[in-house]
């Protein structure tokens, strides 16, 4: 039996090495699963846990809140607040205009913390921008004639490959946008930008704009560049992602995106094979919100 065991062990080892070689040769950053946030119960908007999210110790700047709603005891509560955490993930930051309940939900799910996991698709959460492989970075932002800035592939990108990661610098609840009107937008949007760290603020200010009206610059930047996302499960928000905003529109797009509520990470994925030197595009019908 001993010789048979030795031969079997050798064959198993050889097979494992062959498999590892194959994986090394053909593995790429394929789109992984988005894990839904686990919930055991709904958040009570008037519970002590939710009220704790309003503590000034959790945020970089004093909270700015508008409107109110009545608790079961008849108390008045903030409906929407501006929450800023800066820096975040070492160099960036984020301003979130949303309800205390959703802010508490994001905070408890670790979306506002640095993320790392053993599994390869989640390791990418630590790296903003282009995904690298043995051939180098996946893309570069370049000047495109007639379009301003655009994203161009620096190497071949395979269908299904995640080639860009981005984090939001601003998230805003659609309820605030739809129900409270332009006066509140002009109050909150500039503050959301101004409270970001300098590096993030410069990226935001460098984004494209539609209007020449500089007095309304913050809303102009968001209107031109923001994506629609969901927080708190099904609550509609708009998000500003500096890297994703550089991708131009095309009806026959070469890429699409998806957003993880658990990590606040936006993945951009190749819809088809993209050749080196080709401009990358997404369909803005699925990206841009209308205020």
PDB file of C-alpha atoms in Angstrom:
ATOM      1  CA  UNK A   1       0.000   0.000   0.000  1.00  0.00           C
ATOM      2  CA  UNK A   2       2.860   2.382   0.748  1.00  0.00           C
ATOM      3  CA  UNK A   3       4.050   2.736  -2.896  1.00  0.00           C
ATOM      4  CA  UNK A   4       0.460   3.350  -3.962  1.00  0.00           C
ATOM      5  CA  UNK A   5       0.102   6.124  -1.367  1.00  0.00           C
ATOM      6  CA  UNK A   6       3.295   7.801  -2.521  1.00  0.00           C
ATOM      7  CA  UNK A   7       2.200   7.681  -6.161  1.00  0.00           C
ATOM      8  CA  UNK A   8      -1.250   9.063  -5.296  1.00  0.00           C
ATOM      9  CA  UNK A   9       0.258  11.920  -3.282  1.00  0.00           C
ATOM     10  CA  UNK A  10       2.561  12.777  -6.160  1.00  0.00           C
ATOM     11  CA  UNK A  11      -0.330  12.787  -8.620  1.00  0.00           C
ATOM     12  CA  UNK A  12      -2.421  14.989  -6.341  1.00  0.00           C
ATOM     13  CA  UNK A  13       0.468  17.434  -5.902  1.00  0.00           C
ATOM     14  CA  UNK A  14       1.129  17.519  -9.641  1.00  0.00           C
ATOM     15  CA  UNK A  15      -2.548  18.094 -10.378  1.00  0.00           C
ATOM     16  CA  UNK A  16      -2.716  20.908  -7.822  1.00  0.00           C
ATOM     17  CA  UNK A  17       0.336  22.613  -9.342  1.00  0.00           C
ATOM     18  CA  UNK A  18      -1.164  22.350 -12.817  1.00  0.00           C
ATOM     19  CA  UNK A  19      -4.412  23.863 -11.582  1.00  0.00           C
ATOM     20  CA  UNK A  20      -2.579  26.673  -9.794  1.00  0.00           C
ATOM     21  CA  UNK A  21      -0.616  27.408 -12.968  1.00  0.00           C
ATOM     22  CA  UNK A  22      -3.839  27.587 -14.961  1.00  0.00           C
ATOM     23  CA  UNK A  23      -5.446  29.916 -12.439  1.00  0.00           C
ATOM     24  CA  UNK A  24      -2.387  32.156 -12.431  1.00  0.00           C
ATOM     25  CA  UNK A  25      -2.394  32.359 -16.198  1.00  0.00           C
ATOM     26  CA  UNK A  26      -6.088  32.943 -16.798  1.00  0.00           C
ATOM     27  CA  UNK A  27      -7.379  34.626 -13.645  1.00  0.00           C
ATOM     28  CA  UNK A  28      -8.583  38.204 -13.997  1.00  0.00           C
ATOM     29  CA  UNK A  29     -10.706  40.593 -11.961  1.00  0.00           C
ATOM     30  CA  UNK A  30     -14.064  39.096 -12.801  1.00  0.00           C
ATOM     31  CA  UNK A  31     -17.110  40.703 -11.256  1.00  0.00           C
ATOM     32  CA  UNK A  32     -17.839  39.098  -7.909  1.00  0.00           C
ATOM     33  CA  UNK A  33     -21.084  38.881  -5.981  1.00  0.00           C
ATOM     34  CA  UNK A  34     -22.519  41.854  -4.174  1.00  0.00           C
ATOM     35  CA  UNK A  35     -23.374  40.732  -0.661  1.00  0.00           C
ATOM     36  CA  UNK A  36     -26.675  42.068   0.612  1.00  0.00           C
ATOM     37  CA  UNK A  37     -26.410  43.614   4.036  1.00  0.00           C
ATOM     38  CA  UNK A  38     -27.726  41.264   6.686  1.00  0.00           C
ATOM     39  CA  UNK A  39     -30.567  42.666   8.775  1.00  0.00           C
ATOM     40  CA  UNK A  40     -32.349  41.037  11.683  1.00  0.00           C
ATOM     41  CA  UNK A  41     -34.768  43.898  12.297  1.00  0.00           C
ATOM     42  CA  UNK A  42     -35.778  47.281  10.940  1.00  0.00           C
ATOM     43  CA  UNK A  43     -34.220  50.359  12.500  1.00  0.00           C
ATOM     44  CA  UNK A  44     -36.486  52.384  14.754  1.00  0.00           C
ATOM     45  CA  UNK A  45     -36.004  56.050  13.773  1.00  0.00           C
ATOM     46  CA  UNK A  46     -36.531  57.119  17.390  1.00  0.00           C
ATOM     47  CA  UNK A  47     -34.478  54.432  19.097  1.00  0.00           C
ATOM     48  CA  UNK A  48     -31.392  55.384  21.176  1.00  0.00           C
ATOM     49  CA  UNK A  49     -29.159  53.582  18.643  1.00  0.00           C
ATOM     50  CA  UNK A  50     -30.424  55.767  15.801  1.00  0.00           C
ATOM     51  CA  UNK A  51     -30.329  58.936  17.897  1.00  0.00           C
ATOM     52  CA  UNK A  52     -26.683  58.160  18.684  1.00  0.00           C
ATOM     53  CA  UNK A  53     -25.769  58.768  15.060  1.00  0.00           C
ATOM     54  CA  UNK A  54     -26.352  62.471  15.739  1.00  0.00           C
ATOM     55  CA  UNK A  55     -23.457  62.522  18.203  1.00  0.00           C
ATOM     56  CA  UNK A  56     -20.879  65.106  17.144  1.00  0.00           C
ATOM     57  CA  UNK A  57     -18.046  62.753  18.137  1.00  0.00           C
ATOM     58  CA  UNK A  58     -18.811  60.502  15.163  1.00  0.00           C
ATOM     59  CA  UNK A  59     -18.417  63.183  12.502  1.00  0.00           C
ATOM     60  CA  UNK A  60     -15.787  65.670  11.372  1.00  0.00           C
ATOM     61  CA  UNK A  61     -18.070  68.741  11.348  1.00  0.00           C
ATOM     62  CA  UNK A  62     -21.108  69.806  13.388  1.00  0.00           C
ATOM     63  CA  UNK A  63     -24.272  68.398  11.830  1.00  0.00           C
ATOM     64  CA  UNK A  64     -26.541  70.569   9.712  1.00  0.00           C
ATOM     65  CA  UNK A  65     -30.150  69.372   9.806  1.00  0.00           C
ATOM     66  CA  UNK A  66     -33.437  70.505   8.264  1.00  0.00           C
ATOM     67  CA  UNK A  67     -37.130  69.853   8.760  1.00  0.00           C
ATOM     68  CA  UNK A  68     -38.492  67.636  11.504  1.00  0.00           C
ATOM     69  CA  UNK A  69     -40.897  64.821  12.180  1.00  0.00           C
ATOM     70  CA  UNK A  70     -42.784  63.838  15.284  1.00  0.00           C
ATOM     71  CA  UNK A  71     -41.786  60.903  17.457  1.00  0.00           C
ATOM     72  CA  UNK A  72     -44.445  58.742  19.126  1.00  0.00           C
ATOM     73  CA  UNK A  73     -43.953  60.936  22.212  1.00  0.00           C
ATOM     74  CA  UNK A  74     -44.560  64.115  20.213  1.00  0.00           C
ATOM     75  CA  UNK A  75     -40.884  65.123  20.064  1.00  0.00           C
ATOM     76  CA  UNK A  76     -39.476  66.901  17.025  1.00  0.00           C
ATOM     77  CA  UNK A  77     -36.682  65.055  15.220  1.00  0.00           C
ATOM     78  CA  UNK A  78     -34.314  65.988  12.353  1.00  0.00           C
ATOM     79  CA  UNK A  79     -35.496  64.658   8.990  1.00  0.00           C
ATOM     80  CA  UNK A  80     -32.317  65.218   6.937  1.00  0.00           C
ATOM     81  CA  UNK A  81     -28.791  66.008   8.087  1.00  0.00           C
ATOM     82  CA  UNK A  82     -25.414  66.599   6.467  1.00  0.00           C
ATOM     83  CA  UNK A  83     -22.938  64.033   7.834  1.00  0.00           C
ATOM     84  CA  UNK A  84     -19.254  64.415   6.882  1.00  0.00           C
ATOM     85  CA  UNK A  85     -16.510  61.908   7.623  1.00  0.00           C
ATOM     86  CA  UNK A  86     -13.052  63.095   6.594  1.00  0.00           C
ATOM     87  CA  UNK A  87     -10.601  61.685   5.959  1.00  0.00           C
ATOM     88  CA  UNK A  88     -11.962  58.288   4.981  1.00  0.00           C
ATOM     89  CA  UNK A  89      -9.848  55.363   3.757  1.00  0.00           C
ATOM     90  CA  UNK A  90      -6.695  57.340   4.330  1.00  0.00           C
ATOM     91  CA  UNK A  91      -7.049  60.258   1.947  1.00  0.00           C
ATOM     92  CA  UNK A  92     -10.625  60.757   0.800  1.00  0.00           C
ATOM     93  CA  UNK A  93     -13.768  61.768   2.621  1.00  0.00           C
ATOM     94  CA  UNK A  94     -17.521  61.645   2.255  1.00  0.00           C
ATOM     95  CA  UNK A  95     -20.457  63.981   2.843  1.00  0.00           C
ATOM     96  CA  UNK A  96     -23.838  62.283   3.195  1.00  0.00           C
ATOM     97  CA  UNK A  97     -27.114  64.195   3.144  1.00  0.00           C
ATOM     98  CA  UNK A  98     -29.680  61.723   4.396  1.00  0.00           C
ATOM     99  CA  UNK A  99     -31.906  60.704   7.285  1.00  0.00           C
ATOM    100  CA  UNK A 100     -30.442  59.749  10.679  1.00  0.00           C
ATOM    101  CA  UNK A 101     -31.860  56.234  10.220  1.00  0.00           C
ATOM    102  CA  UNK A 102     -29.982  55.644   6.973  1.00  0.00           C
ATOM    103  CA  UNK A 103     -26.795  57.200   8.357  1.00  0.00           C
ATOM    104  CA  UNK A 104     -27.023  54.811  11.310  1.00  0.00           C
ATOM    105  CA  UNK A 105     -27.601  51.917   8.925  1.00  0.00           C
ATOM    106  CA  UNK A 106     -24.487  52.805   6.922  1.00  0.00           C
ATOM    107  CA  UNK A 107     -22.411  53.302  10.043  1.00  0.00           C
ATOM    108  CA  UNK A 108     -23.445  49.983  11.572  1.00  0.00           C
ATOM    109  CA  UNK A 109     -22.693  48.089   8.342  1.00  0.00           C
ATOM    110  CA  UNK A 110     -19.080  49.395   8.303  1.00  0.00           C
ATOM    111  CA  UNK A 111     -19.642  51.221   5.007  1.00  0.00           C
ATOM    112  CA  UNK A 112     -17.773  54.180   6.519  1.00  0.00           C
ATOM    113  CA  UNK A 113     -14.759  52.125   7.547  1.00  0.00           C
ATOM    114  CA  UNK A 114     -11.781  50.816   5.605  1.00  0.00           C
ATOM    115  CA  UNK A 115     -12.615  47.390   4.211  1.00  0.00           C
ATOM    116  CA  UNK A 116     -10.460  44.332   3.679  1.00  0.00           C
ATOM    117  CA  UNK A 117     -11.331  40.711   3.162  1.00  0.00           C
ATOM    118  CA  UNK A 118      -9.478  37.553   2.228  1.00  0.00           C
ATOM    119  CA  UNK A 119     -11.531  37.030  -0.920  1.00  0.00           C
ATOM    120  CA  UNK A 120      -9.931  38.670  -3.916  1.00  0.00           C
ATOM    121  CA  UNK A 121     -12.922  40.663  -5.162  1.00  0.00           C
ATOM    122  CA  UNK A 122     -13.275  42.362  -1.771  1.00  0.00           C
ATOM    123  CA  UNK A 123      -9.555  43.133  -1.491  1.00  0.00           C
ATOM    124  CA  UNK A 124     -10.062  45.662  -4.259  1.00  0.00           C
ATOM    125  CA  UNK A 125     -12.074  47.827  -1.865  1.00  0.00           C
ATOM    126  CA  UNK A 126      -8.752  49.193  -0.578  1.00  0.00           C
ATOM    127  CA  UNK A 127      -7.653  50.454  -4.006  1.00  0.00           C
ATOM    128  CA  UNK A 128      -9.291  53.415  -5.703  1.00  0.00           C
ATOM    129  CA  UNK A 129      -9.163  53.962  -9.456  1.00  0.00           C
ATOM    130  CA  UNK A 130      -7.860  51.640 -12.178  1.00  0.00           C
ATOM    131  CA  UNK A 131      -7.365  47.952 -11.487  1.00  0.00           C
ATOM    132  CA  UNK A 132      -3.824  46.776 -12.194  1.00  0.00           C
ATOM    133  CA  UNK A 133      -2.621  43.471 -13.566  1.00  0.00           C
ATOM    134  CA  UNK A 134       0.677  42.258 -15.043  1.00  0.00           C
ATOM    135  CA  UNK A 135       0.135  44.568 -18.046  1.00  0.00           C
ATOM    136  CA  UNK A 136      -0.374  47.660 -15.906  1.00  0.00           C
ATOM    137  CA  UNK A 137      -3.359  49.897 -15.061  1.00  0.00           C
ATOM    138  CA  UNK A 138      -6.636  49.292 -16.852  1.00  0.00           C
ATOM    139  CA  UNK A 139      -7.319  52.858 -17.991  1.00  0.00           C
ATOM    140  CA  UNK A 140      -6.240  56.491 -17.985  1.00  0.00           C
ATOM    141  CA  UNK A 141      -8.228  59.738 -17.965  1.00  0.00           C
ATOM    142  CA  UNK A 142      -7.348  61.711 -21.095  1.00  0.00           C
ATOM    143  CA  UNK A 143      -8.496  64.697 -23.133  1.00  0.00           C
ATOM    144  CA  UNK A 144     -11.020  63.582 -25.771  1.00  0.00           C
ATOM    145  CA  UNK A 145     -11.605  65.926 -28.755  1.00  0.00           C
ATOM    146  CA  UNK A 146     -15.063  67.459 -28.512  1.00  0.00           C
ATOM    147  CA  UNK A 147     -15.826  65.768 -25.183  1.00  0.00           C
ATOM    148  CA  UNK A 148     -13.445  67.232 -22.631  1.00  0.00           C
ATOM    149  CA  UNK A 149     -12.131  64.434 -20.425  1.00  0.00           C
ATOM    150  CA  UNK A 150     -12.722  60.747 -21.028  1.00  0.00           C
ATOM    151  CA  UNK A 151     -11.551  57.298 -19.950  1.00  0.00           C
ATOM    152  CA  UNK A 152      -9.331  55.312 -22.344  1.00  0.00           C
ATOM    153  CA  UNK A 153      -8.242  51.687 -21.946  1.00  0.00           C
ATOM    154  CA  UNK A 154      -4.485  51.324 -21.377  1.00  0.00           C
ATOM    155  CA  UNK A 155      -4.605  47.581 -21.959  1.00  0.00           C
ATOM    156  CA  UNK A 156      -7.071  45.008 -23.226  1.00  0.00           C
ATOM    157  CA  UNK A 157      -9.989  44.584 -20.817  1.00  0.00           C
ATOM    158  CA  UNK A 158     -11.967  41.359 -20.880  1.00  0.00           C
ATOM    159  CA  UNK A 159     -15.739  41.085 -20.845  1.00  0.00           C
ATOM    160  CA  UNK A 160     -16.950  40.821 -17.250  1.00  0.00           C
ATOM    161  CA  UNK A 161     -13.743  42.302 -15.815  1.00  0.00           C
ATOM    162  CA  UNK A 162     -13.931  44.872 -13.036  1.00  0.00           C
ATOM    163  CA  UNK A 163     -11.524  47.556 -14.244  1.00  0.00           C
ATOM    164  CA  UNK A 164     -12.442  50.586 -12.116  1.00  0.00           C
ATOM    165  CA  UNK A 165     -13.262  51.149  -8.452  1.00  0.00           C
ATOM    166  CA  UNK A 166     -14.646  54.343  -7.012  1.00  0.00           C
ATOM    167  CA  UNK A 167     -16.034  55.657  -3.742  1.00  0.00           C
ATOM    168  CA  UNK A 168     -18.658  58.386  -3.433  1.00  0.00           C
ATOM    169  CA  UNK A 169     -17.582  61.748  -2.092  1.00  0.00           C
ATOM    170  CA  UNK A 170     -21.188  62.954  -1.834  1.00  0.00           C
ATOM    171  CA  UNK A 171     -24.433  61.042  -1.291  1.00  0.00           C
ATOM    172  CA  UNK A 172     -27.775  62.869  -1.126  1.00  0.00           C
ATOM    173  CA  UNK A 173     -31.240  61.510  -0.368  1.00  0.00           C
ATOM    174  CA  UNK A 174     -33.739  61.985  -3.189  1.00  0.00           C
ATOM    175  CA  UNK A 175     -36.379  62.904  -0.638  1.00  0.00           C
ATOM    176  CA  UNK A 176     -34.424  66.050   0.207  1.00  0.00           C
ATOM    177  CA  UNK A 177     -34.050  66.868  -3.469  1.00  0.00           C
ATOM    178  CA  UNK A 178     -37.682  66.237  -4.360  1.00  0.00           C
ATOM    179  CA  UNK A 179     -39.542  67.680  -1.377  1.00  0.00           C
ATOM    180  CA  UNK A 180     -37.496  70.540   0.069  1.00  0.00           C
ATOM    181  CA  UNK A 181     -36.726  72.527  -3.059  1.00  0.00           C
ATOM    182  CA  UNK A 182     -33.771  74.521  -4.444  1.00  0.00           C
ATOM    183  CA  UNK A 183     -33.254  76.699  -1.357  1.00  0.00           C
ATOM    184  CA  UNK A 184     -32.216  73.679   0.680  1.00  0.00           C
ATOM    185  CA  UNK A 185     -30.084  72.310  -2.134  1.00  0.00           C
ATOM    186  CA  UNK A 186     -28.185  75.590  -2.278  1.00  0.00           C
ATOM    187  CA  UNK A 187     -27.668  75.352   1.470  1.00  0.00           C
ATOM    188  CA  UNK A 188     -26.507  71.755   1.669  1.00  0.00           C
ATOM    189  CA  UNK A 189     -24.628  71.032  -1.577  1.00  0.00           C
ATOM    190  CA  UNK A 190     -21.907  73.714  -1.247  1.00  0.00           C
ATOM    191  CA  UNK A 191     -21.370  72.745   2.392  1.00  0.00           C
ATOM    192  CA  UNK A 192     -21.090  69.078   1.409  1.00  0.00           C
ATOM    193  CA  UNK A 193     -18.263  69.963  -0.992  1.00  0.00           C
ATOM    194  CA  UNK A 194     -16.522  72.467   1.286  1.00  0.00           C
ATOM    195  CA  UNK A 195     -16.333  69.975   4.159  1.00  0.00           C
ATOM    196  CA  UNK A 196     -14.430  67.402   2.080  1.00  0.00           C
ATOM    197  CA  UNK A 197     -10.627  67.091   2.382  1.00  0.00           C
ATOM    198  CA  UNK A 198      -8.672  69.248  -0.049  1.00  0.00           C
ATOM    199  CA  UNK A 199      -7.753  66.399  -2.421  1.00  0.00           C
ATOM    200  CA  UNK A 200     -11.353  65.216  -2.747  1.00  0.00           C
ATOM    201  CA  UNK A 201     -12.627  68.783  -3.023  1.00  0.00           C
ATOM    202  CA  UNK A 202     -10.236  69.533  -5.893  1.00  0.00           C
ATOM    203  CA  UNK A 203     -11.418  66.442  -7.780  1.00  0.00           C
ATOM    204  CA  UNK A 204     -15.031  67.532  -7.396  1.00  0.00           C
ATOM    205  CA  UNK A 205     -14.372  71.094  -8.529  1.00  0.00           C
ATOM    206  CA  UNK A 206     -12.542  69.810 -11.628  1.00  0.00           C
ATOM    207  CA  UNK A 207     -15.572  67.864 -12.885  1.00  0.00           C
ATOM    208  CA  UNK A 208     -17.630  68.960 -15.883  1.00  0.00           C
ATOM    209  CA  UNK A 209     -20.485  71.447 -15.567  1.00  0.00           C
ATOM    210  CA  UNK A 210     -23.401  72.370 -17.808  1.00  0.00           C
ATOM    211  CA  UNK A 211     -24.199  75.889 -16.624  1.00  0.00           C
ATOM    212  CA  UNK A 212     -22.013  78.985 -16.619  1.00  0.00           C
ATOM    213  CA  UNK A 213     -23.746  80.192 -13.435  1.00  0.00           C
ATOM    214  CA  UNK A 214     -20.979  79.990 -10.837  1.00  0.00           C
ATOM    215  CA  UNK A 215     -23.321  80.907  -7.988  1.00  0.00           C
ATOM    216  CA  UNK A 216     -24.992  77.508  -8.283  1.00  0.00           C
ATOM    217  CA  UNK A 217     -21.821  75.520  -8.947  1.00  0.00           C
ATOM    218  CA  UNK A 218     -22.471  72.723  -6.442  1.00  0.00           C
ATOM    219  CA  UNK A 219     -25.847  71.688  -7.813  1.00  0.00           C
ATOM    220  CA  UNK A 220     -24.483  72.060 -11.357  1.00  0.00           C
ATOM    221  CA  UNK A 221     -21.668  69.602 -10.627  1.00  0.00           C
ATOM    222  CA  UNK A 222     -24.086  67.086  -9.111  1.00  0.00           C
ATOM    223  CA  UNK A 223     -26.649  67.464 -11.895  1.00  0.00           C
ATOM    224  CA  UNK A 224     -23.976  66.864 -14.527  1.00  0.00           C
ATOM    225  CA  UNK A 225     -22.073  64.027 -12.889  1.00  0.00           C
ATOM    226  CA  UNK A 226     -24.098  62.188 -10.221  1.00  0.00           C
ATOM    227  CA  UNK A 227     -25.299  58.564 -10.298  1.00  0.00           C
ATOM    228  CA  UNK A 228     -28.470  57.093  -8.863  1.00  0.00           C
ATOM    229  CA  UNK A 229     -27.870  54.593  -6.014  1.00  0.00           C
ATOM    230  CA  UNK A 230     -29.792  53.053  -3.124  1.00  0.00           C
ATOM    231  CA  UNK A 231     -28.995  53.180   0.590  1.00  0.00           C
ATOM    232  CA  UNK A 232     -30.790  51.603   3.508  1.00  0.00           C
ATOM    233  CA  UNK A 233     -32.014  48.843   1.226  1.00  0.00           C
ATOM    234  CA  UNK A 234     -34.426  50.700  -1.062  1.00  0.00           C
ATOM    235  CA  UNK A 235     -34.012  54.422  -0.303  1.00  0.00           C
ATOM    236  CA  UNK A 236     -33.121  56.341  -3.474  1.00  0.00           C
ATOM    237  CA  UNK A 237     -30.055  58.611  -3.326  1.00  0.00           C
ATOM    238  CA  UNK A 238     -27.761  60.348  -5.784  1.00  0.00           C
ATOM    239  CA  UNK A 239     -24.025  59.834  -5.506  1.00  0.00           C
ATOM    240  CA  UNK A 240     -21.029  61.703  -6.846  1.00  0.00           C
ATOM    241  CA  UNK A 241     -18.153  59.404  -7.870  1.00  0.00           C
ATOM    242  CA  UNK A 242     -15.149  61.374  -9.222  1.00  0.00           C
ATOM    243  CA  UNK A 243     -13.658  58.526 -11.304  1.00  0.00           C
ATOM    244  CA  UNK A 244     -16.944  57.219 -12.716  1.00  0.00           C
ATOM    245  CA  UNK A 245     -17.908  60.781 -13.654  1.00  0.00           C
ATOM    246  CA  UNK A 246     -15.062  60.840 -16.184  1.00  0.00           C
ATOM    247  CA  UNK A 247     -16.643  58.087 -18.300  1.00  0.00           C
ATOM    248  CA  UNK A 248     -18.574  59.530 -21.253  1.00  0.00           C
ATOM    249  CA  UNK A 249     -21.985  58.423 -22.492  1.00  0.00           C
ATOM    250  CA  UNK A 250     -22.738  56.147 -25.433  1.00  0.00           C
ATOM    251  CA  UNK A 251     -25.984  54.386 -26.299  1.00  0.00           C
ATOM    252  CA  UNK A 252     -23.979  51.290 -27.264  1.00  0.00           C
ATOM    253  CA  UNK A 253     -21.927  51.372 -24.068  1.00  0.00           C
ATOM    254  CA  UNK A 254     -18.888  49.192 -23.444  1.00  0.00           C
ATOM    255  CA  UNK A 255     -19.229  49.103 -19.639  1.00  0.00           C
ATOM    256  CA  UNK A 256     -21.740  49.226 -16.801  1.00  0.00           C
ATOM    257  CA  UNK A 257     -21.530  49.861 -13.063  1.00  0.00           C
ATOM    258  CA  UNK A 258     -22.913  48.487  -9.820  1.00  0.00           C
ATOM    259  CA  UNK A 259     -22.884  49.828  -6.274  1.00  0.00           C
ATOM    260  CA  UNK A 260     -22.458  47.970  -2.976  1.00  0.00           C
ATOM    261  CA  UNK A 261     -24.371  49.414  -0.035  1.00  0.00           C
ATOM    262  CA  UNK A 262     -22.252  47.337   2.326  1.00  0.00           C
ATOM    263  CA  UNK A 263     -18.907  48.869   1.301  1.00  0.00           C
ATOM    264  CA  UNK A 264     -19.990  52.056  -0.546  1.00  0.00           C
ATOM    265  CA  UNK A 265     -17.891  50.779  -3.447  1.00  0.00           C
ATOM    266  CA  UNK A 266     -18.766  51.394  -7.095  1.00  0.00           C
ATOM    267  CA  UNK A 267     -17.470  48.757  -9.508  1.00  0.00           C
ATOM    268  CA  UNK A 268     -17.291  49.476 -13.243  1.00  0.00           C
ATOM    269  CA  UNK A 269     -17.397  46.313 -15.333  1.00  0.00           C
ATOM    270  CA  UNK A 270     -16.688  45.618 -19.013  1.00  0.00           C
ATOM    271  CA  UNK A 271     -19.912  44.846 -20.882  1.00  0.00           C
ATOM    272  CA  UNK A 272     -17.833  43.460 -23.743  1.00  0.00           C
ATOM    273  CA  UNK A 273     -14.160  43.065 -24.632  1.00  0.00           C
ATOM    274  CA  UNK A 274     -12.488  46.493 -24.730  1.00  0.00           C
ATOM    275  CA  UNK A 275      -9.340  47.007 -26.779  1.00  0.00           C
ATOM    276  CA  UNK A 276      -6.264  48.947 -25.689  1.00  0.00           C
ATOM    277  CA  UNK A 277      -6.591  52.584 -26.780  1.00  0.00           C
ATOM    278  CA  UNK A 278     -10.404  52.458 -26.997  1.00  0.00           C
ATOM    279  CA  UNK A 279     -12.476  55.067 -25.190  1.00  0.00           C
ATOM    280  CA  UNK A 280     -14.653  53.431 -22.538  1.00  0.00           C
ATOM    281  CA  UNK A 281     -18.316  54.433 -22.307  1.00  0.00           C
ATOM    282  CA  UNK A 282     -21.388  53.805 -20.177  1.00  0.00           C
ATOM    283  CA  UNK A 283     -25.043  54.511 -20.847  1.00  0.00           C
ATOM    284  CA  UNK A 284     -25.912  57.607 -18.829  1.00  0.00           C
ATOM    285  CA  UNK A 285     -29.579  56.629 -18.915  1.00  0.00           C
ATOM    286  CA  UNK A 286     -28.696  54.303 -16.069  1.00  0.00           C
ATOM    287  CA  UNK A 287     -26.363  56.741 -14.336  1.00  0.00           C
ATOM    288  CA  UNK A 288     -27.577  60.285 -14.226  1.00  0.00           C
ATOM    289  CA  UNK A 289     -30.430  61.399 -11.967  1.00  0.00           C
ATOM    290  CA  UNK A 290     -32.776  64.259 -12.771  1.00  0.00           C
ATOM    291  CA  UNK A 291     -33.333  66.775  -9.978  1.00  0.00           C
TER     292      UNK A 291
END
